[in-house]
Amino acid sequence: MKNTMIGMLLTAAVLLIAGACSKDEPSPSTTFVLVHGAWQGPYVWQYVKEGLEKKGHKVLVVELPAHGNDNTSPANVSMDSYRDKVIEAIHSTNGKVVLVGHSLAGMVISATAEKIPSRINKLVYLAAFIPVSGQNLLELASADAQSQLGPSLVPSADGLTLDIKSENRVAIFCQDGSETNKKLLIDNFRVEPAIPFGTPVSLTDAAFGKVAKYYIYTTEDKAIGIDLQKQMASAAGISKVYSVTSGHSPFLSTPDALTGILLDIVK
């Protein structure tokens, strides 16, 4: 009887210690791979990156070819080169990642998930285009009656790039940002390679279809209307959706709110 009581007390003590230790342990670290959209670059993620890292997560920010400081010629840019740059970033780390794509990058992360679905834990679309198989970005954008982007586009003479009328850039991308972040957007603006806009993305249920997907709506968006965002998420069968009250660039105008949503997604 005495030995039985001692055994029970020892077991209870072990359980109490284990419980206390588990409460003190930090939540598991997630690797986020963040991909910027058109006319932007890695700089847009700086505040969100900082917020996620403060919570103990690893963050990789992808610089797409012909964006940011990359000097690839627009003539040599393709949807495949965008996809392969993201795959390269994922292969540089271990385990599965949470892959986040903004705007144009919705096409890119979809193509990436089709190629390496086993490396992606969750796909997160932030005000992003989601194609059905065989669809390109221009086809999707043409259905957007709310966007203010189309009338402001300025194609180059050779058809290789697309500019945006300078007086409309802030109003379309970051009308709700601070003066500092509006200047950040203007100072880092680059014309956009045109070729990937017309490139269809092929997707299958066996690969892309198996990856868990989330959508973050930007309710005051002037670049991709909220109606089209909801239509694309619905067509992709995405039921796990969030909203942030912002324009097209919440990583600049409301970074804390966006960071909070990403942290909630990985709970």
PDB file of C-alpha atoms in Angstrom:
ATOM      1  CA  MET A   1       0.000   0.000   0.000  1.00  0.00           C
ATOM      2  CA  LYS A   2       2.847   2.342   0.958  1.00  0.00           C
ATOM      3  CA  ASN A   3       4.658   1.683  -2.345  1.00  0.00           C
ATOM      4  CA  THR A   4       1.422   2.301  -4.285  1.00  0.00           C
ATOM      5  CA  MET A   5       0.922   5.691  -2.598  1.00  0.00           C
ATOM      6  CA  ILE A   6       4.524   6.701  -3.278  1.00  0.00           C
ATOM      7  CA  GLY A   7       4.119   5.719  -6.934  1.00  0.00           C
ATOM      8  CA  MET A   8       0.956   7.784  -7.275  1.00  0.00           C
ATOM      9  CA  LEU A   9       2.601  10.826  -5.685  1.00  0.00           C
ATOM     10  CA  LEU A  10       5.624  10.545  -7.979  1.00  0.00           C
ATOM     11  CA  THR A  11       3.366  10.292 -11.043  1.00  0.00           C
ATOM     12  CA  ALA A  12       1.404  13.373  -9.989  1.00  0.00           C
ATOM     13  CA  ALA A  13       4.612  15.318  -9.429  1.00  0.00           C
ATOM     14  CA  VAL A  14       5.919  14.404 -12.885  1.00  0.00           C
ATOM     15  CA  LEU A  15       2.647  15.497 -14.508  1.00  0.00           C
ATOM     16  CA  LEU A  16       2.664  18.817 -12.656  1.00  0.00           C
ATOM     17  CA  ILE A  17       6.255  19.524 -13.680  1.00  0.00           C
ATOM     18  CA  ALA A  18       5.545  18.606 -17.299  1.00  0.00           C
ATOM     19  CA  GLY A  19       2.501  20.856 -17.344  1.00  0.00           C
ATOM     20  CA  ALA A  20       4.432  23.773 -15.924  1.00  0.00           C
ATOM     21  CA  CYS A  21       7.220  23.327 -18.447  1.00  0.00           C
ATOM     22  CA  SER A  22       4.813  23.153 -21.375  1.00  0.00           C
ATOM     23  CA  LYS A  23       3.266  26.482 -20.360  1.00  0.00           C
ATOM     24  CA  ASP A  24       6.692  28.121 -20.398  1.00  0.00           C
ATOM     25  CA  GLU A  25       7.688  26.761 -23.786  1.00  0.00           C
ATOM     26  CA  PRO A  26       7.390  29.201 -26.702  1.00  0.00           C
ATOM     27  CA  SER A  27       5.014  28.384 -29.545  1.00  0.00           C
ATOM     28  CA  PRO A  28       6.684  26.515 -32.416  1.00  0.00           C
ATOM     29  CA  SER A  29       8.513  28.751 -34.886  1.00  0.00           C
ATOM     30  CA  THR A  30       7.052  29.075 -38.378  1.00  0.00           C
ATOM     31  CA  THR A  31       8.964  29.991 -41.513  1.00  0.00           C
ATOM     32  CA  PHE A  32       7.136  32.641 -43.525  1.00  0.00           C
ATOM     33  CA  VAL A  33       8.042  33.272 -47.151  1.00  0.00           C
ATOM     34  CA  LEU A  34       6.691  36.672 -48.240  1.00  0.00           C
ATOM     35  CA  VAL A  35       6.308  37.610 -51.910  1.00  0.00           C
ATOM     36  CA  HIS A  36       5.611  41.161 -53.079  1.00  0.00           C
ATOM     37  CA  GLY A  37       3.339  42.155 -55.944  1.00  0.00           C
ATOM     38  CA  ALA A  38       3.637  44.236 -59.107  1.00  0.00           C
ATOM     39  CA  TRP A  39       5.306  47.674 -59.109  1.00  0.00           C
ATOM     40  CA  GLN A  40       6.633  46.950 -55.621  1.00  0.00           C
ATOM     41  CA  GLY A  41       9.579  45.148 -54.029  1.00  0.00           C
ATOM     42  CA  PRO A  42      10.847  43.501 -50.852  1.00  0.00           C
ATOM     43  CA  TYR A  43      10.817  46.835 -48.993  1.00  0.00           C
ATOM     44  CA  VAL A  44       7.022  46.634 -48.545  1.00  0.00           C
ATOM     45  CA  TRP A  45       7.359  43.731 -46.081  1.00  0.00           C
ATOM     46  CA  GLN A  46       9.831  45.385 -43.695  1.00  0.00           C
ATOM     47  CA  TYR A  47       7.315  46.171 -40.914  1.00  0.00           C
ATOM     48  CA  VAL A  48       5.547  42.814 -41.100  1.00  0.00           C
ATOM     49  CA  LYS A  49       8.880  40.980 -41.176  1.00  0.00           C
ATOM     50  CA  GLU A  50       9.947  42.785 -38.027  1.00  0.00           C
ATOM     51  CA  GLY A  51       6.660  41.984 -36.288  1.00  0.00           C
ATOM     52  CA  LEU A  52       6.780  38.276 -37.140  1.00  0.00           C
ATOM     53  CA  GLU A  53      10.420  37.952 -36.108  1.00  0.00           C
ATOM     54  CA  LYS A  54       9.662  39.575 -32.749  1.00  0.00           C
ATOM     55  CA  LYS A  55       7.284  36.662 -32.147  1.00  0.00           C
ATOM     56  CA  GLY A  56      10.062  34.161 -32.836  1.00  0.00           C
ATOM     57  CA  HIS A  57       9.249  33.262 -36.427  1.00  0.00           C
ATOM     58  CA  LYS A  58      11.653  33.036 -39.350  1.00  0.00           C
ATOM     59  CA  VAL A  59      10.913  35.284 -42.321  1.00  0.00           C
ATOM     60  CA  LEU A  60      12.254  35.106 -45.873  1.00  0.00           C
ATOM     61  CA  VAL A  61      11.363  37.954 -48.228  1.00  0.00           C
ATOM     62  CA  VAL A  62      11.586  37.142 -51.937  1.00  0.00           C
ATOM     63  CA  GLU A  63      12.823  39.673 -54.479  1.00  0.00           C
ATOM     64  CA  LEU A  64      11.235  38.838 -57.820  1.00  0.00           C
ATOM     65  CA  PRO A  65      13.334  39.284 -60.979  1.00  0.00           C
ATOM     66  CA  ALA A  66      13.317  42.877 -62.346  1.00  0.00           C
ATOM     67  CA  HIS A  67      12.024  44.220 -59.007  1.00  0.00           C
ATOM     68  CA  GLY A  68      13.734  45.915 -56.095  1.00  0.00           C
ATOM     69  CA  ASN A  69      17.474  45.883 -56.738  1.00  0.00           C
ATOM     70  CA  ASP A  70      17.365  43.049 -59.268  1.00  0.00           C
ATOM     71  CA  ASN A  71      18.543  44.119 -62.735  1.00  0.00           C
ATOM     72  CA  THR A  72      17.051  41.327 -64.851  1.00  0.00           C
ATOM     73  CA  SER A  73      15.846  42.716 -68.182  1.00  0.00           C
ATOM     74  CA  PRO A  74      12.023  42.791 -68.503  1.00  0.00           C
ATOM     75  CA  ALA A  75      12.503  40.915 -71.766  1.00  0.00           C
ATOM     76  CA  ASN A  76      13.867  37.949 -69.792  1.00  0.00           C
ATOM     77  CA  VAL A  77      11.217  37.848 -67.081  1.00  0.00           C
ATOM     78  CA  SER A  78       8.500  35.183 -67.046  1.00  0.00           C
ATOM     79  CA  MET A  79       5.983  33.669 -64.665  1.00  0.00           C
ATOM     80  CA  ASP A  80       8.303  30.657 -64.483  1.00  0.00           C
ATOM     81  CA  SER A  81      11.242  32.832 -63.406  1.00  0.00           C
ATOM     82  CA  TYR A  82       9.065  34.357 -60.686  1.00  0.00           C
ATOM     83  CA  ARG A  83       8.003  30.900 -59.528  1.00  0.00           C
ATOM     84  CA  ASP A  84      11.551  29.557 -59.573  1.00  0.00           C
ATOM     85  CA  LYS A  85      12.796  32.461 -57.440  1.00  0.00           C
ATOM     86  CA  VAL A  86      10.203  31.568 -54.795  1.00  0.00           C
ATOM     87  CA  ILE A  87      11.095  27.884 -54.995  1.00  0.00           C
ATOM     88  CA  GLU A  88      14.757  28.806 -54.513  1.00  0.00           C
ATOM     89  CA  ALA A  89      13.863  30.697 -51.325  1.00  0.00           C
ATOM     90  CA  ILE A  90      11.840  27.764 -49.986  1.00  0.00           C
ATOM     91  CA  HIS A  91      14.639  25.314 -50.736  1.00  0.00           C
ATOM     92  CA  SER A  92      17.033  27.523 -48.760  1.00  0.00           C
ATOM     93  CA  THR A  93      15.244  26.593 -45.541  1.00  0.00           C
ATOM     94  CA  ASN A  94      14.130  23.376 -43.878  1.00  0.00           C
ATOM     95  CA  GLY A  95      10.639  22.003 -43.464  1.00  0.00           C
ATOM     96  CA  LYS A  96       7.338  23.387 -44.618  1.00  0.00           C
ATOM     97  CA  VAL A  97       6.644  27.095 -44.979  1.00  0.00           C
ATOM     98  CA  VAL A  98       3.728  29.486 -44.885  1.00  0.00           C
ATOM     99  CA  LEU A  99       3.813  31.130 -48.310  1.00  0.00           C
ATOM    100  CA  VAL A 100       2.239  34.594 -48.540  1.00  0.00           C
ATOM    101  CA  GLY A 101       1.633  36.359 -51.857  1.00  0.00           C
ATOM    102  CA  HIS A 102       0.346  39.868 -52.500  1.00  0.00           C
ATOM    103  CA  SER A 103      -1.495  40.979 -55.630  1.00  0.00           C
ATOM    104  CA  LEU A 104       0.362  39.625 -58.714  1.00  0.00           C
ATOM    105  CA  ALA A 105       2.173  37.210 -56.405  1.00  0.00           C
ATOM    106  CA  GLY A 106      -1.063  35.288 -55.975  1.00  0.00           C
ATOM    107  CA  MET A 107      -0.360  33.902 -59.435  1.00  0.00           C
ATOM    108  CA  VAL A 108       3.236  33.166 -58.417  1.00  0.00           C
ATOM    109  CA  ILE A 109       2.470  31.334 -55.177  1.00  0.00           C
ATOM    110  CA  SER A 110      -0.212  29.296 -56.955  1.00  0.00           C
ATOM    111  CA  ALA A 111       2.354  28.161 -59.537  1.00  0.00           C
ATOM    112  CA  THR A 112       4.807  27.436 -56.723  1.00  0.00           C
ATOM    113  CA  ALA A 113       2.283  25.298 -54.853  1.00  0.00           C
ATOM    114  CA  GLU A 114       1.657  23.328 -58.020  1.00  0.00           C
ATOM    115  CA  LYS A 115       5.378  22.596 -58.332  1.00  0.00           C
ATOM    116  CA  ILE A 116       6.312  21.808 -54.694  1.00  0.00           C
ATOM    117  CA  PRO A 117       3.098  21.249 -52.687  1.00  0.00           C
ATOM    118  CA  SER A 118       4.865  19.095 -50.104  1.00  0.00           C
ATOM    119  CA  ARG A 119       6.990  22.065 -48.977  1.00  0.00           C
ATOM    120  CA  ILE A 120       4.054  24.383 -48.304  1.00  0.00           C
ATOM    121  CA  ASN A 121       2.022  24.187 -45.122  1.00  0.00           C
ATOM    122  CA  LYS A 122      -0.327  27.075 -45.920  1.00  0.00           C
ATOM    123  CA  LEU A 123      -0.898  29.429 -48.846  1.00  0.00           C
ATOM    124  CA  VAL A 124      -1.994  32.931 -47.883  1.00  0.00           C
ATOM    125  CA  TYR A 125      -3.402  35.271 -50.514  1.00  0.00           C
ATOM    126  CA  LEU A 126      -3.237  38.948 -49.572  1.00  0.00           C
ATOM    127  CA  ALA A 127      -5.407  41.042 -51.911  1.00  0.00           C
ATOM    128  CA  ALA A 128      -4.067  38.620 -54.478  1.00  0.00           C
ATOM    129  CA  PHE A 129      -5.052  37.165 -57.827  1.00  0.00           C
ATOM    130  CA  ILE A 130      -6.012  33.482 -57.780  1.00  0.00           C
ATOM    131  CA  PRO A 131      -6.264  31.855 -61.204  1.00  0.00           C
ATOM    132  CA  VAL A 132      -8.205  28.814 -62.207  1.00  0.00           C
ATOM    133  CA  SER A 133      -6.065  26.487 -64.280  1.00  0.00           C
ATOM    134  CA  GLY A 134      -5.204  28.003 -67.657  1.00  0.00           C
ATOM    135  CA  GLN A 135      -6.054  31.568 -66.648  1.00  0.00           C
ATOM    136  CA  ASN A 136      -3.716  34.564 -66.764  1.00  0.00           C
ATOM    137  CA  LEU A 137      -3.660  37.763 -64.755  1.00  0.00           C
ATOM    138  CA  LEU A 138      -4.997  39.969 -67.546  1.00  0.00           C
ATOM    139  CA  GLU A 139      -8.091  37.788 -67.822  1.00  0.00           C
ATOM    140  CA  LEU A 140      -8.718  38.071 -64.096  1.00  0.00           C
ATOM    141  CA  ALA A 141      -8.085  41.816 -63.956  1.00  0.00           C
ATOM    142  CA  SER A 142     -10.401  42.511 -66.878  1.00  0.00           C
ATOM    143  CA  ALA A 143     -13.323  41.326 -64.744  1.00  0.00           C
ATOM    144  CA  ASP A 144     -12.649  43.961 -62.059  1.00  0.00           C
ATOM    145  CA  ALA A 145     -15.181  46.788 -62.388  1.00  0.00           C
ATOM    146  CA  GLN A 146     -13.994  48.451 -59.155  1.00  0.00           C
ATOM    147  CA  SER A 147     -10.285  48.756 -59.914  1.00  0.00           C
ATOM    148  CA  GLN A 148      -8.839  52.183 -60.696  1.00  0.00           C
ATOM    149  CA  LEU A 149      -5.657  50.680 -62.096  1.00  0.00           C
ATOM    150  CA  GLY A 150      -6.581  49.995 -65.733  1.00  0.00           C
ATOM    151  CA  PRO A 151      -7.101  53.598 -66.897  1.00  0.00           C
ATOM    152  CA  SER A 152      -3.782  54.619 -65.318  1.00  0.00           C
ATOM    153  CA  LEU A 153      -1.612  52.028 -67.069  1.00  0.00           C
ATOM    154  CA  VAL A 154       1.018  53.304 -69.504  1.00  0.00           C
ATOM    155  CA  PRO A 155       2.537  50.587 -71.737  1.00  0.00           C
ATOM    156  CA  SER A 156       6.054  51.124 -73.052  1.00  0.00           C
ATOM    157  CA  ALA A 157       6.598  51.503 -76.801  1.00  0.00           C
ATOM    158  CA  ASP A 158       8.163  48.035 -77.013  1.00  0.00           C
ATOM    159  CA  GLY A 159       5.377  46.440 -74.968  1.00  0.00           C
ATOM    160  CA  LEU A 160       7.809  45.016 -72.414  1.00  0.00           C
ATOM    161  CA  THR A 161       6.825  47.136 -69.417  1.00  0.00           C
ATOM    162  CA  LEU A 162       3.829  48.803 -67.823  1.00  0.00           C
ATOM    163  CA  ASP A 163       4.042  52.102 -66.006  1.00  0.00           C
ATOM    164  CA  ILE A 164       1.385  53.855 -63.910  1.00  0.00           C
ATOM    165  CA  LYS A 165       0.612  57.551 -64.247  1.00  0.00           C
ATOM    166  CA  SER A 166       2.678  59.190 -61.539  1.00  0.00           C
ATOM    167  CA  GLU A 167      -0.167  61.286 -60.177  1.00  0.00           C
ATOM    168  CA  ASN A 168      -2.250  58.150 -59.489  1.00  0.00           C
ATOM    169  CA  ARG A 169       0.299  55.784 -57.928  1.00  0.00           C
ATOM    170  CA  VAL A 170      -0.348  56.643 -54.297  1.00  0.00           C
ATOM    171  CA  ALA A 171      -4.118  56.892 -54.734  1.00  0.00           C
ATOM    172  CA  ILE A 172      -4.237  53.399 -56.227  1.00  0.00           C
ATOM    173  CA  PHE A 173      -1.739  51.621 -53.970  1.00  0.00           C
ATOM    174  CA  CYS A 174      -1.595  53.347 -50.603  1.00  0.00           C
ATOM    175  CA  GLN A 175      -4.197  56.062 -50.224  1.00  0.00           C
ATOM    176  CA  ASP A 176      -4.489  55.302 -46.506  1.00  0.00           C
ATOM    177  CA  GLY A 177      -0.771  55.290 -45.702  1.00  0.00           C
ATOM    178  CA  SER A 178       1.231  57.821 -43.724  1.00  0.00           C
ATOM    179  CA  GLU A 179       3.193  60.480 -45.594  1.00  0.00           C
ATOM    180  CA  THR A 180       6.370  58.557 -44.770  1.00  0.00           C
ATOM    181  CA  ASN A 181       5.059  55.351 -46.312  1.00  0.00           C
ATOM    182  CA  LYS A 182       3.594  57.114 -49.319  1.00  0.00           C
ATOM    183  CA  LYS A 183       7.062  58.528 -49.966  1.00  0.00           C
ATOM    184  CA  LEU A 184       8.548  55.054 -49.476  1.00  0.00           C
ATOM    185  CA  LEU A 185       6.248  53.738 -52.189  1.00  0.00           C
ATOM    186  CA  ILE A 186       7.051  56.587 -54.584  1.00  0.00           C
ATOM    187  CA  ASP A 187      10.816  56.399 -54.015  1.00  0.00           C
ATOM    188  CA  ASN A 188      10.894  52.636 -54.665  1.00  0.00           C
ATOM    189  CA  PHE A 189       8.506  52.553 -57.621  1.00  0.00           C
ATOM    190  CA  ARG A 190       9.684  50.675 -60.718  1.00  0.00           C
ATOM    191  CA  VAL A 191       7.912  49.975 -63.985  1.00  0.00           C
ATOM    192  CA  GLU A 192       6.514  46.457 -64.195  1.00  0.00           C
ATOM    193  CA  PRO A 193       7.524  43.691 -66.659  1.00  0.00           C
ATOM    194  CA  ALA A 194       4.527  43.015 -68.886  1.00  0.00           C
ATOM    195  CA  ILE A 195       5.188  39.483 -70.137  1.00  0.00           C
ATOM    196  CA  PRO A 196       4.048  37.602 -66.976  1.00  0.00           C
ATOM    197  CA  PHE A 197       0.661  39.353 -67.060  1.00  0.00           C
ATOM    198  CA  GLY A 198      -0.351  37.337 -70.103  1.00  0.00           C
ATOM    199  CA  THR A 199       1.069  33.987 -68.978  1.00  0.00           C
ATOM    200  CA  PRO A 200      -1.483  31.344 -67.954  1.00  0.00           C
ATOM    201  CA  VAL A 201      -0.905  29.260 -64.840  1.00  0.00           C
ATOM    202  CA  SER A 202      -1.610  25.525 -64.933  1.00  0.00           C
ATOM    203  CA  LEU A 203      -2.920  23.984 -61.714  1.00  0.00           C
ATOM    204  CA  THR A 204      -4.099  20.523 -60.675  1.00  0.00           C
ATOM    205  CA  ASP A 205      -6.193  19.154 -57.830  1.00  0.00           C
ATOM    206  CA  ALA A 206      -3.463  16.615 -57.091  1.00  0.00           C
ATOM    207  CA  ALA A 207      -0.854  19.302 -56.289  1.00  0.00           C
ATOM    208  CA  PHE A 208      -2.148  22.859 -55.876  1.00  0.00           C
ATOM    209  CA  GLY A 209      -5.512  21.563 -54.735  1.00  0.00           C
ATOM    210  CA  LYS A 210      -4.039  19.763 -51.715  1.00  0.00           C
ATOM    211  CA  VAL A 211      -2.505  22.833 -50.040  1.00  0.00           C
ATOM    212  CA  ALA A 212      -4.474  24.650 -47.312  1.00  0.00           C
ATOM    213  CA  LYS A 213      -5.435  28.147 -48.460  1.00  0.00           C
ATOM    214  CA  TYR A 214      -6.365  31.426 -46.761  1.00  0.00           C
ATOM    215  CA  TYR A 215      -7.416  34.796 -48.138  1.00  0.00           C
ATOM    216  CA  ILE A 216      -6.977  38.249 -46.583  1.00  0.00           C
ATOM    217  CA  TYR A 217      -9.344  40.841 -48.047  1.00  0.00           C
ATOM    218  CA  THR A 218      -8.362  44.510 -48.253  1.00  0.00           C
ATOM    219  CA  THR A 219     -11.723  46.220 -48.005  1.00  0.00           C
ATOM    220  CA  GLU A 220     -10.699  49.704 -49.258  1.00  0.00           C
ATOM    221  CA  ASP A 221      -8.609  48.444 -52.177  1.00  0.00           C
ATOM    222  CA  LYS A 222      -8.403  50.625 -55.315  1.00  0.00           C
ATOM    223  CA  ALA A 223      -6.147  48.253 -57.274  1.00  0.00           C
ATOM    224  CA  ILE A 224      -8.075  44.968 -56.889  1.00  0.00           C
ATOM    225  CA  GLY A 225     -11.707  45.530 -55.992  1.00  0.00           C
ATOM    226  CA  ILE A 226     -13.151  43.768 -52.974  1.00  0.00           C
ATOM    227  CA  ASP A 227     -15.831  42.134 -55.142  1.00  0.00           C
ATOM    228  CA  LEU A 228     -13.232  40.440 -57.340  1.00  0.00           C
ATOM    229  CA  GLN A 229     -11.240  39.408 -54.274  1.00  0.00           C
ATOM    230  CA  LYS A 230     -14.291  37.647 -52.874  1.00  0.00           C
ATOM    231  CA  GLN A 231     -15.144  36.067 -56.220  1.00  0.00           C
ATOM    232  CA  MET A 232     -11.643  34.631 -56.595  1.00  0.00           C
ATOM    233  CA  ALA A 233     -11.551  33.282 -53.048  1.00  0.00           C
ATOM    234  CA  SER A 234     -14.952  31.656 -53.519  1.00  0.00           C
ATOM    235  CA  ALA A 235     -13.986  30.141 -56.879  1.00  0.00           C
ATOM    236  CA  ALA A 236     -10.871  28.659 -55.249  1.00  0.00           C
ATOM    237  CA  GLY A 237     -12.980  27.139 -52.468  1.00  0.00           C
ATOM    238  CA  ILE A 238     -11.293  29.207 -49.761  1.00  0.00           C
ATOM    239  CA  SER A 239     -13.463  29.370 -46.647  1.00  0.00           C
ATOM    240  CA  LYS A 240     -10.773  30.609 -44.244  1.00  0.00           C
ATOM    241  CA  VAL A 241     -10.881  34.337 -44.890  1.00  0.00           C
ATOM    242  CA  TYR A 242      -9.880  37.472 -43.005  1.00  0.00           C
ATOM    243  CA  SER A 243     -10.373  41.189 -43.662  1.00  0.00           C
ATOM    244  CA  VAL A 244      -8.191  44.197 -43.020  1.00  0.00           C
ATOM    245  CA  THR A 245      -9.575  47.712 -43.402  1.00  0.00           C
ATOM    246  CA  SER A 246      -6.953  49.112 -45.734  1.00  0.00           C
ATOM    247  CA  GLY A 247      -6.059  49.950 -49.287  1.00  0.00           C
ATOM    248  CA  HIS A 248      -3.938  47.722 -51.497  1.00  0.00           C
ATOM    249  CA  SER A 249      -0.823  47.945 -49.294  1.00  0.00           C
ATOM    250  CA  PRO A 250      -1.727  46.959 -45.715  1.00  0.00           C
ATOM    251  CA  PHE A 251       1.908  46.067 -44.982  1.00  0.00           C
ATOM    252  CA  LEU A 252       2.551  49.831 -45.204  1.00  0.00           C
ATOM    253  CA  SER A 253      -0.697  51.358 -43.932  1.00  0.00           C
ATOM    254  CA  THR A 254      -1.767  48.836 -41.266  1.00  0.00           C
ATOM    255  CA  PRO A 255       1.210  46.501 -40.678  1.00  0.00           C
ATOM    256  CA  ASP A 256       0.263  45.596 -37.102  1.00  0.00           C
ATOM    257  CA  ALA A 257      -3.218  44.455 -38.132  1.00  0.00           C
ATOM    258  CA  LEU A 258      -1.797  42.398 -40.981  1.00  0.00           C
ATOM    259  CA  THR A 259       0.877  40.857 -38.769  1.00  0.00           C
ATOM    260  CA  GLY A 260      -1.808  39.916 -36.242  1.00  0.00           C
ATOM    261  CA  ILE A 261      -3.786  38.113 -38.938  1.00  0.00           C
ATOM    262  CA  LEU A 262      -0.738  36.154 -40.094  1.00  0.00           C
ATOM    263  CA  LEU A 263       0.005  35.153 -36.504  1.00  0.00           C
ATOM    264  CA  ASP A 264      -3.593  34.009 -36.087  1.00  0.00           C
ATOM    265  CA  ILE A 265      -3.359  31.905 -39.252  1.00  0.00           C
ATOM    266  CA  VAL A 266      -0.415  29.929 -37.848  1.00  0.00           C
ATOM    267  CA  LYS A 267      -1.838  29.340 -34.359  1.00  0.00           C
TER     268      LYS A 267
END
